[in-house]
GROMACS .gro file of C-alpha atoms in nm:
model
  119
    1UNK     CA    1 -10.106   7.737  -7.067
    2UNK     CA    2 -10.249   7.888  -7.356
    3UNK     CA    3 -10.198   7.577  -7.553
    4UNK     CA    4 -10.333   7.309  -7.296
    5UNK     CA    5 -10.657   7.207  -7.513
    6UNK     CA    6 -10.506   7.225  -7.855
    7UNK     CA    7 -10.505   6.822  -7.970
    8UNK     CA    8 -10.391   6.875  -8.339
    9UNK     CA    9 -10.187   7.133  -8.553
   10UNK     CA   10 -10.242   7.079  -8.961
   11UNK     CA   11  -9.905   7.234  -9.074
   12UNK     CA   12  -9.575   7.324  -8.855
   13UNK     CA   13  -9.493   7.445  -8.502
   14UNK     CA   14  -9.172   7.681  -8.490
   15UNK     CA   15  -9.037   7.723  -8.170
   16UNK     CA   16  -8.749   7.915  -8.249
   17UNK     CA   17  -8.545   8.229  -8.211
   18UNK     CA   18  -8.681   8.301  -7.903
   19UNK     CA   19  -8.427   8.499  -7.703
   20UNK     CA   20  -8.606   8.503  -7.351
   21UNK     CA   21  -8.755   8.124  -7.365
   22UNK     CA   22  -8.602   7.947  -7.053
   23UNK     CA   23  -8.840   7.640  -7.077
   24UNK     CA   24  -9.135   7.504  -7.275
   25UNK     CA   25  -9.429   7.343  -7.095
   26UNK     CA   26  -9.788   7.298  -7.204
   27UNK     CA   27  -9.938   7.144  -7.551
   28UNK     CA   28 -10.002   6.849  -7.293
   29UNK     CA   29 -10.369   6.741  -7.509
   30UNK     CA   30 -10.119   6.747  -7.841
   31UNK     CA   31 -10.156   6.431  -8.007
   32UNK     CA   32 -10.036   6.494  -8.370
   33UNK     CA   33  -9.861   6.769  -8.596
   34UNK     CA   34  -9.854   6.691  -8.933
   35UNK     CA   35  -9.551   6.842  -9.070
   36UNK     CA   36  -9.247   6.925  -8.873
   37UNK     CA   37  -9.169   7.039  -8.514
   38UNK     CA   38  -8.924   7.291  -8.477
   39UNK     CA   39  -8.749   7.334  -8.099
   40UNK     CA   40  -8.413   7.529  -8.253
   41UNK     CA   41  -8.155   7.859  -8.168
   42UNK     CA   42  -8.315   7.889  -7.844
   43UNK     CA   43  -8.015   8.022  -7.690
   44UNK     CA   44  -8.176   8.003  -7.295
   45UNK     CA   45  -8.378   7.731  -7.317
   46UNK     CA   46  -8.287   7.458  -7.050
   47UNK     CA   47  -8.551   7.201  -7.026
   48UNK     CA   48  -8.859   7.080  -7.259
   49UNK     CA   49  -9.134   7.010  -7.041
   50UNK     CA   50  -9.394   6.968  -7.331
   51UNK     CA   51  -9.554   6.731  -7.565
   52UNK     CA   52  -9.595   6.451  -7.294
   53UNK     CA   53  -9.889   6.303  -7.507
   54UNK     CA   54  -9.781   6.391  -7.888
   55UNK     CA   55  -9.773   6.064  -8.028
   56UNK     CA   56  -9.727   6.139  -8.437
   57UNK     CA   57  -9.532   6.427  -8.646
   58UNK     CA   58  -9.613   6.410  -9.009
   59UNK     CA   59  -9.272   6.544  -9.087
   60UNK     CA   60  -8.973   6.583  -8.888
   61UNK     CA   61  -8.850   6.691  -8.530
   62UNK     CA   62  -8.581   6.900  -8.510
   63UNK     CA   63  -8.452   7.002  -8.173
   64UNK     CA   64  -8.092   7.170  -8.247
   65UNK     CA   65  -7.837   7.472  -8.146
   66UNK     CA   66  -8.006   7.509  -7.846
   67UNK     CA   67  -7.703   7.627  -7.636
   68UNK     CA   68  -7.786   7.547  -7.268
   69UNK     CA   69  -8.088   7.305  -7.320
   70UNK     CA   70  -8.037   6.972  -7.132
   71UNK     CA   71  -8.352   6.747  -7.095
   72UNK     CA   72  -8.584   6.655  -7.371
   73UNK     CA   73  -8.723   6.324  -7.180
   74UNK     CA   74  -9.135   6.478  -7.056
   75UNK     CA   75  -9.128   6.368  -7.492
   76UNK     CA   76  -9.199   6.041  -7.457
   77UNK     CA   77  -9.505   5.881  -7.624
   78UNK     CA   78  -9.387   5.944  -7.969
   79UNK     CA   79  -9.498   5.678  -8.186
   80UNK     CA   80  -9.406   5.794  -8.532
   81UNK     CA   81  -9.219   6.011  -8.695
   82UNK     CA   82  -9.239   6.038  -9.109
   83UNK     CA   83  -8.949   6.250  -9.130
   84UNK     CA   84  -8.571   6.301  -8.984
   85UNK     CA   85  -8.528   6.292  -8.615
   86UNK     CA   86  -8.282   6.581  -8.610
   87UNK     CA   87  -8.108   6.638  -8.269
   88UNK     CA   88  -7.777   6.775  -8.273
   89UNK     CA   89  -7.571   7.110  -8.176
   90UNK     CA   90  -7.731   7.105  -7.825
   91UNK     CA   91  -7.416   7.113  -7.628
   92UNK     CA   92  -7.558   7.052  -7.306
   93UNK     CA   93  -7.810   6.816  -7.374
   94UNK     CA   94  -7.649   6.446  -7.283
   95UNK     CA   95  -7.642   6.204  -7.599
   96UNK     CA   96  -7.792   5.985  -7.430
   97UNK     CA   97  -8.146   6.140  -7.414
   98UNK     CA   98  -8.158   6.194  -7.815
   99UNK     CA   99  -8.098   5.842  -7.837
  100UNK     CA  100  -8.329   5.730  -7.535
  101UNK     CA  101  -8.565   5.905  -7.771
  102UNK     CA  102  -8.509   5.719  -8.087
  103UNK     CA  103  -8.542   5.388  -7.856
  104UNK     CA  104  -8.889   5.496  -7.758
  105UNK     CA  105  -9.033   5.545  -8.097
  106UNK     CA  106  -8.856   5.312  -8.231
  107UNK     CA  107  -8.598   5.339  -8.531
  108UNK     CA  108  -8.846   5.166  -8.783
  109UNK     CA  109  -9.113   5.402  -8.757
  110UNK     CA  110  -8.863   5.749  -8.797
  111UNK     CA  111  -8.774   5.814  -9.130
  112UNK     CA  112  -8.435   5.905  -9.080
  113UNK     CA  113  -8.189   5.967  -8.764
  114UNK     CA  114  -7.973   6.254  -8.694
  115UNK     CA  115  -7.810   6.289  -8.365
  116UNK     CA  116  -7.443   6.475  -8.352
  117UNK     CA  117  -7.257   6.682  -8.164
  118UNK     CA  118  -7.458   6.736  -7.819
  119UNK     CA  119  -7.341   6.686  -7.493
   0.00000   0.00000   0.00000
């Protein structure tokens, strides 16, 4: 993809309000972003195939009111997060994976958890 070599982004990434977007894949040399990742009102989007190697996000992650998305787990070398995990109105995506996700990095190193109302 178009993103494959990009290894850090200085501000935020906004994937949102993209009407068409059925699945993300790619950013797979991301290692940091050092504000806040945005994955939101994606109304098609099923599956997050991305961000395999990110390990830190300055800010927060937000993944939320994506209709029909319902697997998040290629995210798993998180490390750090210096924000809010935010995962919630994602009716389809099973609990379990937002909180598989907060396992991984570890509640410690998150500033704050969110996780309500998904599948």
């Amino acid at each position: 993809t178009g993103f494959s070599s990009l290894v850090s982004v200085g501000n935020l990434i906004y994937l949102r309000y993209n009407n068409q977007l059925e699945s993300i894949n790619g950013f797979d040399s991301l290692l940091s972003v050092s504000h806040d990742l945005y994955i939101q009102l994606n109304p098609l989007l099923l599956t997050v195939n991305a961000f395999a190697n990110l390990e830190s996000i300055g800010g927060g992650l937000y993944i939320v009111y994506n209709d029909v998305l319902n697997d998040i787990t290629a995210i798993q070398s998180l490390q750090s997060i210096g924000g809010t995990m935010g995962i919630y109105y994602n009716p389809n995506l099973p609990t379990q994976q937002a909180f598989d996700l907060r396992d991984i990095i570890g509640a410690s190193n998150i500033g704050s958890v969110e996780i309500n109302d998904n599948g």
